[in-house]
Amino acid sequence: MNRLLISLLVVLTLVFVPASAWAQVPGYRIRLDSLFQILESNRRLMGSVTIRQGDRVLYQRVLGYRDSAATGWVPADGATVYRVGSVTKVFTATLIYQLIDQGRLSLDTRLARFYPGLPGADSITVSDLLGHTSGLADYTRGLDDRRAQSGDSLVRRISAEPLQFAPGTARRYSNSNYLLLGNIVERLTGSSLEAALARGITKPAGLTRTYVGGTVDPTVNEARSYYFNDGHWERQPDFAIENAGGAGALVSTTDDLTRFLAALFGGRLLRATSLTEMTHGFHDGTRRNGKGVGPFTIPGTGKSGYSHDGSIGAYAALVGYVPEDSLSLALTVNGYNYPINRIFFAVWGILYGTGAALPSFTPVALDERTVDRVVGVYSADAYKLAITIRRGAGGLEARFNDNDPFPIVRIGANLFMYADAGILIEFADVVEGLSPRLTLFQHRASAPLVRLPSSPDGSGG
């Protein structure tokens, strides 16, 4: 079966408020243990999680393994380092704002000062780069992720594409913005990104296991990455992290990530004006987007915070901070087949006692009414993907395009699973007797599909 590699977008929204005490929910540690035990025992997650209030660790847990060596599986521990992907951008943004605080740069500085040959360089500002409003095309599209390229060749990839829109008029996430910001840090400081990181963040914040990554080295407790396929964890080739630069080259631990958030939002790394700019950023007409971190809300709590997610190859990471209660959360992952944004919000729900149900992977009885509402063909033109849901010998089965069908088991009201490949399918609530949409989750993929009109024989299309 072909694996889907579709970008997982974590949609997040919020308001910055002063810190106050968090009222601990009785039994939250027990419930967190239950959540992660369910995920680990059902082979849904390998990685690490840390929750911190201010400078005090409230909860920490490590799941699964960091390596599948010839001598056997090697368990991860609290010091295991994971690639964090685009969570790197929060660090890069912090370094840029520090340069602004030092008067060596401004939000209005034009890209032409550093890269006069790039499209729109005379119009694109540092603010545009921070807020993804530059219009620059994403240099990672079509990039050979497993072959390291020089910094100059990566910049040439950016210069080869026209602007996607006029700078400052719209927002579109592009790794090019933060690759260039990382390069700007190096130019202004006269040092490598790693040296600037040590001076500006890791030493002041007391981080000991955060650095620019290279080839994965399990002998120094760096985690390899895995996808769940054919009923087992399958090691994945590493992406060339050298190509990620300021957009995604860092490795870290969840302990370090929560320390970083506590220092950042505690005012120990940036002036208040810069932190406000970093968190409030650009309004696209429907929601406010940050310039370094994005806002999110915790359903059923009235609580708000700031977050960033990341992925690189089979690794993933999510960090979040709720200023009102000085709570920071970091999740790093080197193997998963359950949506990590669901885990992220499940943890927040437990911390605030929303009473939301824990995930379950126990099969649920399938009735004919449910079958009738989900059977059909669902399509996503953007991914060139069609999924047929149909009756099978033992229940329901799904088929991707013209591939072989596979059984899906009901595990919730709208949730179905194919455990061997780590596939989760969630159907939308019924409208006029039918589910109009589904969302497919696999590995780091999340793909929304829309039901096609039924033909006279009851099939889609």
Tab-separated table of C-alpha atoms in Angstrom:
chain	number	residue	atom	x	y	z
A	1	MET	CA	0.000	0.000	0.000
A	2	ASN	CA	1.351	3.427	-0.882
A	3	ARG	CA	2.149	5.590	2.108
A	4	LEU	CA	0.612	9.021	2.205
A	5	LEU	CA	2.932	11.888	3.018
A	6	ILE	CA	0.581	14.808	3.393
A	7	SER	CA	1.476	17.716	5.670
A	8	LEU	CA	-0.225	17.584	9.025
A	9	LEU	CA	-1.599	20.996	9.869
A	10	VAL	CA	-2.411	21.735	13.473
A	11	VAL	CA	-5.047	24.459	13.508
A	12	LEU	CA	-4.690	26.630	16.555
A	13	THR	CA	-6.347	30.070	17.910
A	14	LEU	CA	-5.973	32.950	21.441
A	15	VAL	CA	-5.252	36.005	23.934
A	16	PHE	CA	-2.207	36.888	25.995
A	17	VAL	CA	-3.032	37.322	29.695
A	18	PRO	CA	-0.963	37.720	32.851
A	19	ALA	CA	0.185	34.657	34.775
A	20	SER	CA	-1.767	33.284	37.728
A	21	ALA	CA	-1.960	30.059	39.709
A	22	TRP	CA	-3.153	26.857	38.059
A	23	ALA	CA	-5.638	24.857	40.096
A	24	GLN	CA	-4.438	21.266	39.910
A	25	VAL	CA	-7.107	18.798	38.845
A	26	PRO	CA	-7.165	15.838	41.272
A	27	GLY	CA	-5.771	12.676	39.715
A	28	TYR	CA	-4.404	14.354	36.573
A	29	ARG	CA	-1.146	12.360	36.739
A	30	ILE	CA	-3.061	9.065	36.915
A	31	ARG	CA	-5.170	10.066	33.942
A	32	LEU	CA	-2.091	11.137	31.973
A	33	ASP	CA	-0.521	7.767	32.749
A	34	SER	CA	-3.672	6.086	31.438
A	35	LEU	CA	-3.571	8.110	28.227
A	36	PHE	CA	0.037	7.258	27.461
A	37	GLN	CA	-0.330	3.633	28.542
A	38	ILE	CA	-3.193	3.238	26.056
A	39	LEU	CA	-1.133	4.815	23.271
A	40	GLU	CA	2.009	2.835	24.038
A	41	SER	CA	0.377	-0.552	24.574
A	42	ASN	CA	-1.557	-0.194	21.311
A	43	ARG	CA	1.643	0.810	19.496
A	44	ARG	CA	0.323	4.239	18.630
A	45	LEU	CA	3.194	6.367	19.929
A	46	MET	CA	6.912	6.384	20.699
A	47	GLY	CA	8.485	9.516	22.140
A	48	SER	CA	8.630	11.758	25.170
A	49	VAL	CA	6.392	14.258	26.962
A	50	THR	CA	7.138	16.874	29.628
A	51	ILE	CA	4.745	19.257	31.363
A	52	ARG	CA	6.157	22.133	33.386
A	53	GLN	CA	4.667	24.940	35.473
A	54	GLY	CA	7.163	27.748	35.580
A	55	ASP	CA	10.447	26.034	36.443
A	56	ARG	CA	8.862	22.983	38.098
A	57	VAL	CA	8.282	19.728	36.208
A	58	LEU	CA	4.739	18.454	36.822
A	59	TYR	CA	4.869	15.366	34.651
A	60	GLN	CA	7.305	13.509	32.437
A	61	ARG	CA	7.011	10.236	30.576
A	62	VAL	CA	9.014	8.397	27.927
A	63	LEU	CA	7.419	5.871	25.579
A	64	GLY	CA	8.982	3.210	23.417
A	65	TYR	CA	12.439	2.998	21.916
A	66	ARG	CA	15.154	5.176	20.461
A	67	ASP	CA	16.880	2.536	18.353
A	68	SER	CA	16.448	-0.929	16.884
A	69	ALA	CA	20.058	-2.068	17.155
A	70	ALA	CA	21.418	-5.446	16.112
A	71	THR	CA	21.391	-6.472	19.779
A	72	GLY	CA	17.703	-5.550	20.165
A	73	TRP	CA	15.447	-2.586	20.811
A	74	VAL	CA	16.991	0.165	22.956
A	75	PRO	CA	14.512	2.005	25.237
A	76	ALA	CA	14.412	5.800	25.160
A	77	ASP	CA	14.893	7.801	28.356
A	78	GLY	CA	14.406	11.354	29.586
A	79	ALA	CA	17.676	12.503	28.006
A	80	THR	CA	16.938	11.043	24.553
A	81	VAL	CA	17.206	13.688	21.826
A	82	TYR	CA	14.647	13.960	19.016
A	83	ARG	CA	14.530	15.969	15.807
A	84	VAL	CA	11.897	18.682	16.327
A	85	GLY	CA	11.344	19.963	12.776
A	86	SER	CA	9.600	23.308	12.535
A	87	VAL	CA	9.601	23.852	16.307
A	88	THR	CA	13.071	25.152	15.339
A	89	LYS	CA	11.283	28.219	13.974
A	90	VAL	CA	10.394	29.379	17.495
A	91	PHE	CA	14.118	29.405	18.356
A	92	THR	CA	15.038	31.164	15.108
A	93	ALA	CA	12.355	33.805	15.669
A	94	THR	CA	13.654	34.372	19.211
A	95	LEU	CA	17.183	34.971	17.885
A	96	ILE	CA	15.827	37.458	15.340
A	97	TYR	CA	13.855	39.359	17.984
A	98	GLN	CA	16.971	39.461	20.166
A	99	LEU	CA	18.797	41.171	17.294
A	100	ILE	CA	15.887	43.604	17.054
A	101	ASP	CA	16.069	44.249	20.801
A	102	GLN	CA	19.795	44.964	20.362
A	103	GLY	CA	19.096	47.498	17.606
A	104	ARG	CA	20.968	45.463	14.979
A	105	LEU	CA	17.835	44.753	12.969
A	106	SER	CA	14.249	45.989	12.712
A	107	LEU	CA	10.925	44.529	11.643
A	108	ASP	CA	11.035	46.909	8.670
A	109	THR	CA	14.495	45.857	7.481
A	110	ARG	CA	14.244	44.807	3.836
A	111	LEU	CA	15.378	41.425	2.606
A	112	ALA	CA	17.403	43.271	-0.054
A	113	ARG	CA	19.953	44.190	2.641
A	114	PHE	CA	21.000	40.532	2.723
A	115	TYR	CA	19.667	38.976	-0.496
A	116	PRO	CA	19.141	41.685	-3.144
A	117	GLY	CA	18.715	39.100	-5.910
A	118	LEU	CA	15.696	37.315	-4.451
A	119	PRO	CA	12.188	37.967	-5.842
A	120	GLY	CA	10.540	40.927	-4.116
A	121	ALA	CA	13.613	41.576	-1.951
A	122	ASP	CA	13.035	45.347	-2.006
A	123	SER	CA	9.496	44.865	-0.654
A	124	ILE	CA	9.864	41.910	1.720
A	125	THR	CA	10.578	42.850	5.330
A	126	VAL	CA	11.874	40.894	8.305
A	127	SER	CA	8.316	41.133	9.629
A	128	ASP	CA	7.064	39.409	6.480
A	129	LEU	CA	9.577	36.599	6.916
A	130	LEU	CA	8.589	36.095	10.560
A	131	GLY	CA	4.872	36.041	9.793
A	132	HIS	CA	4.962	34.040	6.522
A	133	THR	CA	3.625	37.043	4.588
A	134	SER	CA	6.596	37.360	2.219
A	135	GLY	CA	5.060	35.513	-0.729
A	136	LEU	CA	8.272	33.499	-1.217
A	137	ALA	CA	7.750	29.987	-2.564
A	138	ASP	CA	8.698	27.094	-0.289
A	139	TYR	CA	12.143	25.822	-1.225
A	140	THR	CA	11.366	22.341	0.151
A	141	ARG	CA	8.843	21.540	-2.615
A	142	GLY	CA	10.470	18.999	-4.890
A	143	LEU	CA	13.649	18.951	-2.790
A	144	ASP	CA	15.467	15.627	-2.439
A	145	ASP	CA	15.079	15.345	1.324
A	146	ARG	CA	17.847	12.768	1.693
A	147	ARG	CA	20.628	14.600	-0.130
A	148	ALA	CA	22.387	17.445	1.652
A	149	GLN	CA	22.765	20.618	-0.393
A	150	SER	CA	24.837	23.743	0.129
A	151	GLY	CA	23.265	26.842	1.608
A	152	ASP	CA	23.814	28.721	-1.658
A	153	SER	CA	21.986	26.044	-3.658
A	154	LEU	CA	19.013	26.216	-1.279
A	155	VAL	CA	18.828	29.997	-1.700
A	156	ARG	CA	18.991	29.523	-5.477
A	157	ARG	CA	15.920	27.304	-5.204
A	158	ILE	CA	14.073	30.227	-3.598
A	159	SER	CA	15.244	32.677	-6.254
A	160	ALA	CA	14.111	30.367	-9.061
A	161	GLU	CA	10.422	30.702	-8.160
A	162	PRO	CA	8.215	33.806	-8.584
A	163	LEU	CA	6.452	35.386	-5.622
A	164	GLN	CA	3.192	33.652	-4.725
A	165	PHE	CA	1.556	36.995	-3.805
A	166	ALA	CA	2.540	40.590	-3.113
A	167	PRO	CA	4.475	40.826	0.179
A	168	GLY	CA	2.343	41.743	3.188
A	169	THR	CA	-1.001	41.070	1.471
A	170	ALA	CA	-1.594	37.454	2.485
A	171	ARG	CA	-0.149	34.660	4.608
A	172	ARG	CA	1.160	31.325	3.354
A	173	TYR	CA	3.439	29.081	5.393
A	174	SER	CA	6.820	28.740	3.689
A	175	ASN	CA	10.008	27.199	5.036
A	176	SER	CA	11.945	29.654	2.871
A	177	ASN	CA	11.151	32.445	5.322
A	178	TYR	CA	12.902	30.789	8.236
A	179	LEU	CA	15.773	29.362	6.224
A	180	LEU	CA	16.574	32.969	5.298
A	181	LEU	CA	16.051	34.210	8.865
A	182	GLY	CA	18.530	31.612	10.127
A	183	ASN	CA	21.019	32.805	7.498
A	184	ILE	CA	20.444	36.411	8.590
A	185	VAL	CA	21.246	35.447	12.190
A	186	GLU	CA	24.550	33.972	11.001
A	187	ARG	CA	25.420	37.040	8.926
A	188	LEU	CA	24.685	39.558	11.678
A	189	THR	CA	26.356	37.610	14.459
A	190	GLY	CA	29.304	36.451	12.380
A	191	SER	CA	28.894	32.955	13.804
A	192	SER	CA	27.121	29.700	13.060
A	193	LEU	CA	23.459	29.249	13.921
A	194	GLU	CA	24.493	26.812	16.656
A	195	ALA	CA	26.898	29.316	18.246
A	196	ALA	CA	24.237	32.036	18.126
A	197	LEU	CA	21.763	29.600	19.665
A	198	ALA	CA	24.149	28.839	22.528
A	199	ARG	CA	24.783	32.533	23.281
A	200	GLY	CA	21.214	33.720	22.929
A	201	ILE	CA	19.081	30.831	24.180
A	202	THR	CA	20.544	27.550	25.384
A	203	LYS	CA	23.003	28.964	27.943
A	204	PRO	CA	20.720	31.728	29.318
A	205	ALA	CA	17.763	29.310	29.554
A	206	GLY	CA	19.801	26.409	30.965
A	207	LEU	CA	19.232	24.024	28.054
A	208	THR	CA	21.710	21.150	27.892
A	209	ARG	CA	20.450	18.908	25.062
A	210	THR	CA	19.403	21.337	22.314
A	211	TYR	CA	21.628	21.821	19.265
A	212	VAL	CA	21.778	21.800	15.468
A	213	GLY	CA	21.422	18.198	14.363
A	214	GLY	CA	23.508	16.106	12.001
A	215	THR	CA	23.537	12.431	11.111
A	216	VAL	CA	21.517	10.580	13.755
A	217	ASP	CA	23.880	9.050	16.328
A	218	PRO	CA	22.215	6.586	18.721
A	219	THR	CA	25.493	6.242	20.661
A	220	VAL	CA	24.914	9.743	22.092
A	221	ASN	CA	21.245	8.999	22.851
A	222	GLU	CA	19.727	10.412	19.660
A	223	ALA	CA	16.507	8.705	18.580
A	224	ARG	CA	16.009	7.053	15.223
A	225	SER	CA	12.554	7.334	13.644
A	226	TYR	CA	9.909	4.745	12.744
A	227	TYR	CA	6.595	4.342	10.954
A	228	PHE	CA	4.141	1.618	11.883
A	229	ASN	CA	3.662	-0.637	8.872
A	230	ASP	CA	2.598	-4.265	8.361
A	231	GLY	CA	2.010	-4.629	12.093
A	232	HIS	CA	5.408	-3.447	13.324
A	233	TRP	CA	7.592	-0.370	13.769
A	234	GLU	CA	9.680	0.051	10.626
A	235	ARG	CA	12.814	2.183	10.730
A	236	GLN	CA	12.802	5.166	8.369
A	237	PRO	CA	15.710	6.734	6.478
A	238	ASP	CA	16.808	10.073	7.883
A	239	PHE	CA	16.175	13.301	6.026
A	240	ALA	CA	19.238	15.503	5.418
A	241	ILE	CA	18.740	17.861	8.338
A	242	GLU	CA	21.440	20.147	6.911
A	243	ASN	CA	18.859	21.352	4.378
A	244	ALA	CA	16.527	22.580	7.123
A	245	GLY	CA	18.694	25.314	8.681
A	246	GLY	CA	16.747	27.885	10.683
A	247	ALA	CA	13.500	26.320	9.464
A	248	GLY	CA	13.937	22.897	11.071
A	249	ALA	CA	17.479	21.735	11.920
A	250	LEU	CA	17.294	21.539	15.723
A	251	VAL	CA	17.216	18.486	17.957
A	252	SER	CA	16.108	18.639	21.578
A	253	THR	CA	14.466	16.955	24.547
A	254	THR	CA	11.037	17.693	25.990
A	255	ASP	CA	12.690	18.865	29.213
A	256	ASP	CA	14.729	21.435	27.281
A	257	LEU	CA	11.749	22.515	25.180
A	258	THR	CA	9.609	23.266	28.223
A	259	ARG	CA	12.527	25.115	29.861
A	260	PHE	CA	12.803	27.202	26.709
A	261	LEU	CA	9.093	28.067	26.730
A	262	ALA	CA	9.247	28.996	30.424
A	263	ALA	CA	12.226	31.281	29.789
A	264	LEU	CA	10.692	32.824	26.657
A	265	PHE	CA	7.290	33.594	28.132
A	266	GLY	CA	8.818	34.436	31.499
A	267	GLY	CA	10.509	37.422	29.860
A	268	ARG	CA	14.060	36.124	30.269
A	269	LEU	CA	14.948	36.080	26.560
A	270	LEU	CA	13.071	38.978	24.918
A	271	ARG	CA	11.743	42.410	25.710
A	272	ALA	CA	7.973	42.535	26.282
A	273	THR	CA	7.384	44.423	23.010
A	274	SER	CA	9.134	41.726	21.006
A	275	LEU	CA	7.269	38.920	22.769
A	276	THR	CA	3.978	40.670	22.018
A	277	GLU	CA	4.917	41.015	18.345
A	278	MET	CA	6.007	37.382	18.235
A	279	THR	CA	2.665	36.154	19.579
A	280	HIS	CA	0.235	38.504	17.844
A	281	GLY	CA	1.709	39.054	14.406
A	282	PHE	CA	-0.503	39.165	11.334
A	283	HIS	CA	-4.310	39.062	10.978
A	284	ASP	CA	-5.414	37.459	7.715
A	285	GLY	CA	-9.029	38.603	7.996
A	286	THR	CA	-10.309	35.478	9.719
A	287	ARG	CA	-7.848	34.818	12.541
A	288	ARG	CA	-4.706	36.195	14.096
A	289	ASN	CA	-1.437	34.432	13.339
A	290	GLY	CA	1.735	34.803	15.344
A	291	LYS	CA	5.193	35.731	14.086
A	292	GLY	CA	7.100	32.870	15.621
A	293	VAL	CA	4.366	31.040	17.538
A	294	GLY	CA	0.665	30.660	16.786
A	295	PRO	CA	-2.337	31.072	19.082
A	296	PHE	CA	-4.560	28.164	20.149
A	297	THR	CA	-7.522	27.587	22.438
A	298	ILE	CA	-8.244	24.585	24.650
A	299	PRO	CA	-11.814	23.370	24.011
A	300	GLY	CA	-14.167	23.520	26.977
A	301	THR	CA	-11.826	25.529	29.200
A	302	GLY	CA	-11.788	29.157	28.112
A	303	LYS	CA	-7.994	28.846	28.241
A	304	SER	CA	-5.678	30.090	25.528
A	305	GLY	CA	-2.031	29.673	24.685
A	306	TYR	CA	0.636	29.700	22.004
A	307	SER	CA	1.991	26.749	20.078
A	308	HIS	CA	4.092	25.465	17.229
A	309	ASP	CA	4.281	22.026	15.644
A	310	GLY	CA	6.949	20.430	13.533
A	311	SER	CA	7.823	17.347	11.532
A	312	ILE	CA	10.847	16.183	9.605
A	313	GLY	CA	10.729	12.770	8.010
A	314	ALA	CA	9.065	10.422	10.504
A	315	TYR	CA	9.785	12.677	13.493
A	316	ALA	CA	7.235	15.098	14.923
A	317	ALA	CA	7.032	17.589	17.773
A	318	LEU	CA	4.447	19.859	19.379
A	319	VAL	CA	4.999	22.557	21.991
A	320	GLY	CA	2.472	24.770	23.742
A	321	TYR	CA	2.369	27.371	26.502
A	322	VAL	CA	-0.576	28.807	28.468
A	323	PRO	CA	0.602	32.162	29.885
A	324	GLU	CA	-2.298	32.524	32.315
A	325	ASP	CA	-1.128	29.472	34.243
A	326	SER	CA	2.583	29.372	33.299
A	327	LEU	CA	2.069	25.875	31.883
A	328	SER	CA	4.343	24.524	29.165
A	329	LEU	CA	3.921	21.251	27.299
A	330	ALA	CA	6.324	19.541	24.909
A	331	LEU	CA	5.783	16.357	22.950
A	332	THR	CA	8.552	14.857	20.809
A	333	VAL	CA	7.880	11.794	18.694
A	334	ASN	CA	9.975	9.282	16.761
A	335	GLY	CA	7.117	6.909	15.942
A	336	TYR	CA	3.357	7.442	15.755
A	337	ASN	CA	0.213	6.277	13.997
A	338	TYR	CA	-2.308	8.375	15.889
A	339	PRO	CA	-2.756	12.108	15.233
A	340	ILE	CA	-0.391	13.933	17.565
A	341	ASN	CA	-2.588	17.037	17.665
A	342	ARG	CA	-5.243	14.823	19.290
A	343	ILE	CA	-2.697	13.759	21.894
A	344	PHE	CA	-1.688	17.400	22.418
A	345	PHE	CA	-5.253	18.500	23.136
A	346	ALA	CA	-6.005	15.361	25.161
A	347	VAL	CA	-3.166	16.310	27.518
A	348	TRP	CA	-4.471	19.843	27.921
A	349	GLY	CA	-7.972	18.460	28.519
A	350	ILE	CA	-6.650	16.241	31.310
A	351	LEU	CA	-4.718	19.120	32.892
A	352	TYR	CA	-7.875	21.253	32.965
A	353	GLY	CA	-10.298	18.440	33.783
A	354	THR	CA	-12.618	18.718	30.788
A	355	GLY	CA	-13.762	15.114	31.220
A	356	ALA	CA	-13.076	14.196	27.593
A	357	ALA	CA	-12.893	10.444	26.957
A	358	LEU	CA	-9.531	8.759	26.566
A	359	PRO	CA	-8.843	7.162	23.168
A	360	SER	CA	-9.911	3.565	22.743
A	361	PHE	CA	-8.768	1.032	20.182
A	362	THR	CA	-11.224	-1.670	21.199
A	363	PRO	CA	-13.587	-2.621	18.337
A	364	VAL	CA	-17.130	-1.257	18.593
A	365	ALA	CA	-20.157	-3.090	17.216
A	366	LEU	CA	-20.986	-2.083	13.649
A	367	ASP	CA	-24.689	-1.614	12.893
A	368	GLU	CA	-26.367	-1.384	9.492
A	369	ARG	CA	-27.356	2.246	10.034
A	370	THR	CA	-23.694	3.229	10.445
A	371	VAL	CA	-22.734	1.228	7.357
A	372	ASP	CA	-25.382	3.005	5.272
A	373	ARG	CA	-24.210	6.470	6.253
A	374	VAL	CA	-20.494	5.966	5.518
A	375	VAL	CA	-20.454	3.728	2.418
A	376	GLY	CA	-19.465	5.704	-0.677
A	377	VAL	CA	-16.549	7.291	-2.508
A	378	TYR	CA	-14.638	10.222	-1.028
A	379	SER	CA	-12.201	12.348	-2.987
A	380	ALA	CA	-9.462	14.946	-2.476
A	381	ASP	CA	-8.290	16.414	-5.773
A	382	ALA	CA	-5.406	18.239	-4.077
A	383	TYR	CA	-3.866	14.888	-3.124
A	384	LYS	CA	-5.028	12.978	-6.217
A	385	LEU	CA	-6.674	10.601	-3.798
A	386	ALA	CA	-9.978	8.756	-3.764
A	387	ILE	CA	-11.098	6.415	-0.988
A	388	THR	CA	-13.892	3.929	-1.546
A	389	ILE	CA	-15.696	2.721	1.584
A	390	ARG	CA	-17.721	-0.431	0.900
A	391	ARG	CA	-19.167	-3.544	2.499
A	392	GLY	CA	-16.733	-6.419	2.877
A	393	ALA	CA	-16.977	-10.029	3.974
A	394	GLY	CA	-16.457	-9.232	7.664
A	395	GLY	CA	-17.690	-5.642	7.848
A	396	LEU	CA	-16.374	-2.544	6.113
A	397	GLU	CA	-13.323	-2.157	3.931
A	398	ALA	CA	-11.559	0.766	2.300
A	399	ARG	CA	-9.629	1.127	-0.934
A	400	PHE	CA	-7.191	3.896	-1.893
A	401	ASN	CA	-7.529	4.719	-5.603
A	402	ASP	CA	-6.994	1.390	-7.412
A	403	ASN	CA	-5.006	-0.327	-4.648
A	404	ASP	CA	-6.117	-3.511	-2.895
A	405	PRO	CA	-8.906	-3.074	-0.313
A	406	PHE	CA	-8.197	-3.449	3.405
A	407	PRO	CA	-10.529	-3.961	6.389
A	408	ILE	CA	-11.392	-1.070	8.697
A	409	VAL	CA	-12.639	-1.660	12.234
A	410	ARG	CA	-14.935	0.684	14.083
A	411	ILE	CA	-13.378	2.021	17.328
A	412	GLY	CA	-15.710	4.938	18.046
A	413	ALA	CA	-18.872	6.668	16.918
A	414	ASN	CA	-17.207	8.113	13.802
A	415	LEU	CA	-13.765	6.472	13.979
A	416	PHE	CA	-12.446	3.502	12.018
A	417	MET	CA	-8.965	1.999	12.053
A	418	TYR	CA	-6.689	-0.266	10.036
A	419	ALA	CA	-4.140	-1.080	12.723
A	420	ASP	CA	-1.526	-2.852	10.581
A	421	ALA	CA	-0.761	0.299	8.571
A	422	GLY	CA	-1.526	2.852	11.272
A	423	ILE	CA	-4.511	4.258	9.368
A	424	LEU	CA	-7.291	6.158	11.143
A	425	ILE	CA	-10.418	7.352	9.334
A	426	GLU	CA	-12.800	9.814	10.949
A	427	PHE	CA	-16.188	10.450	9.329
A	428	ALA	CA	-18.013	13.749	9.718
A	429	ASP	CA	-21.387	13.879	11.439
A	430	VAL	CA	-24.335	12.815	9.313
A	431	VAL	CA	-26.114	15.337	7.089
A	432	GLU	CA	-29.364	14.150	5.482
A	433	GLY	CA	-28.568	10.534	6.281
A	434	LEU	CA	-24.993	10.456	4.947
A	435	SER	CA	-21.576	11.421	6.192
A	436	PRO	CA	-20.472	14.208	3.812
A	437	ARG	CA	-16.722	14.059	4.542
A	438	LEU	CA	-13.969	11.996	6.091
A	439	THR	CA	-10.467	12.753	7.310
A	440	LEU	CA	-7.686	10.262	6.740
A	441	PHE	CA	-4.806	10.095	9.222
A	442	GLN	CA	-1.652	8.086	8.622
A	443	HIS	CA	1.790	8.734	10.071
A	444	ARG	CA	2.237	12.511	9.771
A	445	ALA	CA	-0.507	12.767	7.148
A	446	SER	CA	-3.903	14.390	7.493
A	447	ALA	CA	-6.101	14.508	4.400
A	448	PRO	CA	-9.711	15.781	4.239
A	449	LEU	CA	-11.870	14.121	1.572
A	450	VAL	CA	-15.379	14.999	0.367
A	451	ARG	CA	-18.083	12.467	-0.518
A	452	LEU	CA	-18.817	12.229	-4.227
A	453	PRO	CA	-22.448	12.204	-5.422
A	454	SER	CA	-23.889	8.690	-5.571
A	455	SER	CA	-24.564	7.027	-8.902
A	456	PRO	CA	-27.783	5.008	-9.509
A	457	ASP	CA	-26.062	1.784	-8.362
A	458	GLY	CA	-25.227	3.390	-5.004
A	459	SER	CA	-21.513	3.867	-5.629
A	460	GLY	CA	-19.812	7.255	-5.743
A	461	GLY	CA	-18.961	9.123	-8.938
